[in-house]
């Protein structure tokens, strides 16, 4: 009752009350109008930004597709150019090998000619005459020297051209790898959308990365690499033709000098080469057996590793089961089974290790045998030289020399056997 009797500290008039109500109503109306205007503006902005984003994305999708198409065309062009360069490198390498074989073959002809001249110097008294045979031998020596100089020059030119082709190929390959990576990146970008799991905000994504180039520079670079490779291929083709012509000319010039006793020399060298080829066949078989044995050893080692892992599992299971509480720690069938498994695995590992040791011993024996075979191959190569020493005079030229040139590694310049006859 006391509370009801309390009066407010201030009382307002009816006009004040009415004015306050009108102000509140007017403010509410004004606020609603502002809100409606803002909502209309927001809807218009949403529509505008949505359309702009949609068209921007569509434009960029089109640009990405066009860029992918452009890069793909250049990639295909570089693919073809790389294939052409590889084909030209292979062709030039083969011609260079032929020139090296021809050059190496000239050593035998020169050695035989010089040996014949030395042997003829051993003549005495009236027999020491400047006959047509000696004149032909001196002519042959001059022709061989000229042929060797020309062939050596061609081999050097081929080696230099191979380096240039390899350099051009490296440039093409580098450009090609860039195209492949760019295609992968652009295709990834093309596949992205708002539902992609890997999209996120990035720091300063609109920056220009260091090393960026203009489209014109990008295209000029690929065009330059392609043009450079084509120029080197043209130069290589001309060089191959020149090398083939040089080989043919030098062989033709020497043909007249090697017509006396070719049949006997061919027969003797064939005999030694057959033995050499037989040993090479044995060497190849031994190498194949070594490779198979090494593979078996690898498999044995892998089996041992697997058995060790299985043993670890069995050990872990046994050890873990020791943690069972109280009466649960019983020797059940699982315990006996795991124990038997451990014993079986240990026995298997011992047997595999024993067999591995036997295999490694066999591999060592194969390596020793391979060394014996390779040593014998070297001895057979030396025997070819010694057989030439046993021949009389021109019997060393019974077979065209180039057929007895040792096989030469084009780039390492190594030989499988020595074929040059000794000097007298």
XYZ file of C-alpha atoms in Angstrom:
424
model
C 0.000 0.000 0.000
C 2.893 2.249 0.741
C 4.286 1.555 -2.774
C 1.046 2.428 -4.459
C 1.059 5.661 -2.675
C 4.394 6.736 -4.249
C 4.027 9.246 -7.094
C 6.487 9.769 -9.950
C 8.904 12.596 -9.558
C 7.642 14.292 -12.703
C 4.420 14.162 -14.651
C 3.878 15.099 -18.320
C 1.020 16.844 -20.022
C -1.215 15.191 -22.576
C 0.269 17.242 -25.432
C 3.736 16.092 -24.395
C 2.555 12.519 -24.403
C 1.004 12.912 -27.867
C 4.069 14.656 -29.244
C 6.321 11.871 -27.978
C 4.132 9.217 -29.630
C 4.182 11.093 -32.941
C 7.974 11.449 -32.792
C 8.443 7.746 -32.143
C 6.102 6.869 -35.004
C 7.856 9.295 -37.361
C 11.279 7.950 -36.416
C 10.096 4.402 -36.982
C 8.683 5.308 -40.381
C 11.919 7.070 -41.335
C 14.010 4.149 -40.184
C 11.871 1.706 -42.165
C 12.230 3.831 -45.289
C 15.999 3.966 -44.858
C 16.076 0.236 -44.271
C 13.972 -0.454 -47.368
C 16.188 1.795 -49.471
C 19.284 0.055 -48.150
C 17.775 -3.343 -48.888
C 17.002 -2.327 -52.452
C 20.533 -1.018 -52.900
C 21.989 -4.206 -51.399
C 19.901 -6.377 -53.746
C 20.982 -4.306 -56.725
C 24.618 -4.533 -55.637
C 24.309 -8.284 -55.105
C 22.854 -8.736 -58.555
C 25.487 -6.529 -60.139
C 28.419 -8.182 -58.349
C 27.040 -11.660 -59.050
C 26.757 -10.922 -62.755
C 30.186 -9.304 -62.799
C 31.761 -12.266 -60.967
C 29.982 -14.724 -63.262
C 31.175 -13.004 -66.419
C 34.664 -12.474 -65.023
C 34.909 -16.172 -64.176
C 33.541 -17.161 -67.587
C 36.011 -14.831 -69.310
C 38.883 -16.251 -67.305
C 37.704 -19.794 -67.962
C 37.787 -18.961 -71.671
C 41.206 -17.366 -71.314
C 42.508 -20.406 -69.450
C 41.113 -22.741 -72.106
C 42.688 -20.661 -74.858
C 45.975 -20.563 -72.968
C 45.902 -24.330 -72.483
C 45.230 -24.760 -76.183
C 48.128 -22.462 -77.067
C 50.546 -24.187 -74.682
C 49.361 -27.591 -75.912
C 50.094 -26.624 -79.509
C 53.591 -25.540 -78.563
C 54.060 -28.706 -76.521
C 53.101 -30.829 -79.523
C 55.456 -28.796 -81.690
C 58.274 -29.310 -79.191
C 57.413 -33.021 -78.958
C 57.884 -33.398 -82.693
C 61.024 -31.265 -82.670
C 62.493 -33.319 -79.819
C 61.750 -36.533 -81.695
C 63.397 -35.118 -84.811
C 66.458 -34.032 -82.816
C 66.738 -37.459 -81.172
C 66.491 -39.112 -84.574
C 69.151 -36.797 -85.978
C 71.448 -37.375 -82.970
C 71.111 -41.113 -83.451
C 71.759 -40.830 -87.179
C 74.794 -38.585 -86.701
C 76.160 -40.818 -83.933
C 75.914 -43.832 -86.226
C 77.670 -41.990 -89.047
C 80.320 -40.805 -86.599
C 80.817 -44.390 -85.438
C 81.197 -45.457 -89.053
C 83.805 -42.734 -89.559
C 85.638 -43.834 -86.422
C 85.565 -47.429 -87.606
C 86.893 -46.340 -90.960
C 89.556 -44.234 -89.248
C 90.527 -47.108 -86.978
C 90.644 -49.393 -89.982
C 93.219 -47.157 -91.610
C 95.628 -47.922 -88.755
C 95.889 -51.528 -89.883
C 96.522 -50.525 -93.468
C 99.145 -47.997 -92.388
C 100.832 -50.435 -90.012
C 100.987 -53.128 -92.714
C 102.326 -50.692 -95.307
C 104.983 -49.397 -92.922
C 105.898 -52.934 -91.877
C 106.240 -53.958 -95.496
C 108.507 -50.996 -96.172
C 110.589 -51.878 -93.095
C 110.833 -55.503 -94.175
C 111.881 -54.457 -97.649
C 114.607 -52.274 -96.156
C 116.150 -55.498 -94.888
C 116.985 -56.543 -98.391
C 120.654 -56.715 -99.332
C 122.804 -55.829 -102.307
C 121.155 -55.885 -105.713
C 117.824 -56.752 -104.207
C 117.547 -53.276 -102.763
C 115.775 -51.750 -105.721
C 113.172 -49.052 -106.119
C 110.662 -51.304 -107.815
C 106.985 -50.612 -108.616
C 105.871 -52.445 -105.438
C 107.839 -50.082 -103.219
C 106.537 -47.094 -105.146
C 102.992 -48.332 -104.567
C 103.736 -48.800 -100.873
C 104.948 -45.197 -100.557
C 101.882 -44.051 -102.450
C 99.672 -46.125 -100.137
C 101.262 -44.539 -97.064
C 100.582 -41.054 -98.472
C 96.992 -41.958 -99.369
C 96.386 -43.432 -95.879
C 97.772 -40.341 -94.150
C 95.561 -38.125 -96.257
C 92.517 -40.316 -95.558
C 93.204 -40.328 -91.822
C 93.518 -36.555 -91.712
C 90.246 -36.111 -93.535
C 88.394 -38.722 -91.468
C 89.751 -37.358 -88.206
C 88.579 -33.896 -89.187
C 85.131 -35.289 -89.970
C 85.004 -37.159 -86.653
C 85.915 -33.978 -84.775
C 83.250 -32.057 -86.677
C 80.700 -34.773 -85.876
C 81.619 -34.704 -82.196
C 81.247 -30.936 -82.103
C 77.931 -31.147 -83.974
C 76.686 -33.787 -81.540
C 77.469 -31.411 -78.683
C 75.540 -28.650 -80.450
C 72.599 -30.989 -81.033
C 72.646 -32.066 -77.406
C 72.687 -28.437 -76.335
C 69.742 -27.653 -78.609
C 67.953 -30.709 -77.258
C 68.528 -29.590 -73.691
C 66.993 -26.228 -74.499
C 64.017 -27.939 -76.141
C 63.669 -30.373 -73.261
C 63.802 -27.574 -70.699
C 61.165 -25.641 -72.643
C 59.089 -28.810 -73.027
C 59.188 -29.537 -69.293
C 58.073 -25.982 -68.633
C 55.165 -26.420 -71.029
C 54.141 -29.667 -69.338
C 54.223 -28.061 -65.892
C 52.356 -25.002 -67.139
C 49.678 -27.218 -68.704
C 49.251 -29.129 -65.481
C 48.948 -25.905 -63.482
C 46.523 -24.255 -65.908
C 44.384 -27.384 -66.138
C 44.272 -27.488 -62.358
C 43.214 -23.835 -62.325
C 40.579 -24.537 -64.971
C 39.099 -27.318 -62.848
C 38.800 -25.143 -59.718
C 35.395 -23.900 -58.551
C 33.789 -22.710 -55.325
C 33.292 -26.313 -54.220
C 36.949 -27.280 -54.695
C 38.564 -28.405 -51.400
C 41.911 -26.666 -51.935
C 40.817 -23.060 -52.412
C 41.843 -20.439 -49.833
C 42.862 -16.824 -49.448
C 46.478 -16.083 -50.405
C 48.841 -13.303 -49.421
C 49.159 -10.741 -52.204
C 48.012 -13.048 -55.043
C 47.978 -10.213 -57.586
C 51.722 -9.603 -57.324
C 53.905 -10.025 -60.403
C 56.306 -12.909 -59.650
C 59.998 -12.398 -60.249
C 61.102 -13.675 -63.633
C 57.743 -13.101 -65.284
C 57.829 -12.608 -69.061
C 55.480 -11.158 -71.607
C 53.515 -13.421 -73.942
C 55.610 -12.198 -76.867
C 58.827 -13.134 -75.056
C 57.373 -16.524 -74.152
C 56.475 -17.292 -77.753
C 59.748 -15.877 -79.074
C 61.689 -18.130 -76.700
C 59.925 -21.288 -77.903
C 60.229 -20.196 -81.531
C 63.924 -19.490 -81.024
C 64.514 -22.915 -79.473
C 62.641 -24.590 -82.333
C 64.457 -22.581 -85.024
C 67.820 -23.199 -83.365
C 67.196 -26.951 -83.218
C 66.107 -27.024 -86.867
C 69.241 -25.124 -87.909
C 71.433 -27.588 -86.034
C 69.570 -30.509 -87.618
C 70.135 -29.058 -91.078
C 73.831 -28.607 -90.323
C 73.959 -32.170 -88.995
C 72.312 -33.541 -92.134
C 74.860 -31.794 -94.338
C 77.683 -33.073 -92.147
C 76.368 -36.629 -92.317
C 76.311 -36.458 -96.089
C 79.864 -35.097 -96.105
C 81.061 -37.857 -93.731
C 79.446 -40.605 -95.807
C 81.020 -39.152 -98.935
C 84.426 -38.904 -97.231
C 84.255 -42.529 -96.077
C 83.321 -43.689 -99.565
C 86.061 -41.643 -101.223
C 88.809 -42.755 -98.828
C 87.750 -46.383 -99.101
C 87.743 -46.151 -102.880
C 91.216 -44.588 -102.957
C 92.617 -47.328 -100.732
C 90.911 -50.166 -102.565
C 93.524 -50.178 -105.345
C 96.294 -50.546 -102.747
C 94.872 -53.663 -101.108
C 94.450 -56.280 -103.821
C 97.342 -58.741 -103.329
C 96.665 -61.314 -100.671
C 93.324 -60.416 -98.974
C 91.910 -63.960 -98.838
C 94.607 -65.417 -96.532
C 94.453 -62.506 -94.049
C 90.655 -62.717 -93.916
C 90.864 -66.407 -93.132
C 93.377 -65.990 -90.304
C 91.624 -63.087 -88.657
C 88.287 -64.923 -88.868
C 89.815 -67.820 -86.904
C 90.922 -65.529 -84.084
C 87.688 -63.595 -84.154
C 85.631 -66.756 -83.861
C 87.454 -67.603 -80.653
C 87.008 -64.027 -79.497
C 83.285 -64.089 -80.299
C 82.917 -67.403 -78.463
C 84.451 -65.903 -75.358
C 82.286 -62.837 -75.704
C 79.287 -65.165 -75.845
C 80.488 -66.864 -72.655
C 81.011 -63.484 -71.068
C 77.473 -62.425 -71.955
C 76.013 -65.653 -70.549
C 78.026 -65.232 -67.350
C 76.830 -61.646 -67.000
C 73.234 -62.805 -67.447
C 73.727 -65.512 -64.819
C 75.236 -62.936 -62.442
C 72.226 -60.695 -62.978
C 69.853 -63.574 -62.250
C 71.833 -64.593 -59.173
C 71.829 -61.005 -57.895
C 68.057 -60.915 -58.375
C 67.681 -64.178 -56.434
C 69.879 -62.790 -53.657
C 67.717 -59.692 -53.542
C 64.622 -61.849 -53.233
C 66.237 -63.951 -50.490
C 67.129 -60.793 -48.586
C 63.577 -59.523 -49.054
C 62.173 -62.825 -47.774
C 64.458 -62.618 -44.749
C 63.268 -59.083 -44.055
C 59.648 -60.189 -44.311
C 60.285 -63.140 -42.003
C 61.970 -60.794 -39.525
C 58.896 -58.575 -39.562
C 56.674 -61.618 -38.995
C 58.966 -62.640 -36.134
C 58.646 -59.187 -34.607
C 54.863 -59.526 -34.722
C 54.986 -62.938 -33.028
C 57.407 -61.676 -30.381
C 55.226 -58.639 -29.725
C 52.122 -60.786 -29.386
C 53.840 -63.125 -26.931
C 55.244 -60.268 -24.896
C 51.952 -58.384 -24.902
C 50.060 -61.457 -23.665
C 52.310 -61.620 -20.591
C 50.441 -58.541 -19.366
C 47.193 -60.507 -18.859
C 46.060 -60.235 -15.220
C 45.878 -62.955 -12.601
C 44.433 -66.253 -13.743
C 44.009 -64.929 -17.304
C 47.749 -65.507 -17.724
C 47.245 -69.086 -18.841
C 49.156 -71.152 -21.370
C 46.352 -71.492 -23.868
C 46.383 -72.685 -27.475
C 47.241 -69.171 -28.608
C 50.374 -69.231 -26.423
C 51.472 -72.584 -27.844
C 50.612 -71.478 -31.385
C 52.623 -68.264 -31.087
C 55.565 -70.164 -29.591
C 55.502 -72.644 -32.487
C 55.256 -69.737 -34.942
C 58.357 -68.114 -33.428
C 60.303 -71.366 -33.718
C 59.157 -71.906 -37.276
C 60.090 -68.350 -38.246
C 63.498 -68.616 -36.596
C 64.119 -71.866 -38.444
C 63.016 -70.315 -41.724
C 65.264 -67.321 -41.175
C 68.238 -69.576 -40.446
C 67.567 -71.612 -43.591
C 67.151 -68.481 -45.701
C 70.348 -66.951 -44.318
C 72.212 -70.176 -45.036
C 70.882 -70.227 -48.579
C 71.744 -66.522 -48.911
C 75.318 -67.246 -47.879
C 75.485 -70.064 -50.433
C 74.057 -67.760 -53.114
C 76.560 -65.029 -52.287
C 79.369 -67.567 -52.458
C 78.074 -68.702 -55.836
C 77.903 -65.079 -56.946
C 81.515 -64.555 -55.899
C 82.451 -67.646 -57.879
C 80.609 -66.259 -60.911
C 82.464 -62.969 -60.588
C 85.752 -64.848 -60.433
C 84.750 -66.832 -63.493
C 83.723 -63.637 -65.276
C 87.125 -62.178 -64.500
C 88.745 -65.277 -65.981
C 86.602 -64.982 -69.118
C 87.279 -61.274 -69.507
C 90.983 -61.854 -68.983
C 90.883 -64.508 -71.672
C 89.021 -62.096 -73.958
C 91.841 -59.604 -73.512
C 94.336 -62.348 -74.239
C 92.468 -63.257 -77.400
C 92.586 -59.618 -78.470
C 96.330 -59.675 -77.945
C 96.512 -62.977 -79.830
C 95.028 -61.222 -82.841
C 98.011 -58.868 -82.816
C 100.458 -61.735 -82.288
C 98.962 -63.667 -85.204
C 99.725 -60.727 -87.438
C 103.369 -61.010 -86.348
C 103.432 -64.597 -87.583
C 102.312 -63.711 -91.054
C 104.657 -62.959 -93.914
C 104.594 -59.635 -95.675
C 101.310 -58.702 -97.210
C 99.283 -61.532 -95.685
C 98.068 -59.003 -93.105
C 96.067 -57.286 -95.824
C 94.239 -60.378 -97.067
C 90.936 -59.030 -95.634
C 89.792 -55.407 -95.912
C 91.027 -53.758 -92.768
C 87.746 -52.110 -91.784
C 86.188 -55.526 -91.204
C 88.664 -56.068 -88.406
C 88.328 -52.745 -86.652
C 87.536 -53.218 -82.951
C 84.123 -52.138 -81.815
C 84.441 -48.555 -80.628
C 82.203 -46.777 -78.145
C 81.191 -43.600 -79.944
C 81.325 -41.300 -76.950
C 83.711 -43.088 -74.541
C 86.125 -44.010 -77.329
C 86.882 -47.372 -75.691
C 87.634 -50.583 -77.570
C 86.739 -54.147 -76.765
C 89.922 -55.549 -78.270
C 93.108 -54.364 -79.864
C 93.298 -54.954 -83.598
C 96.296 -52.936 -84.743
C 99.145 -55.209 -85.829
C 102.608 -54.668 -84.347
C 105.267 -52.694 -86.096
C 108.314 -54.574 -87.274
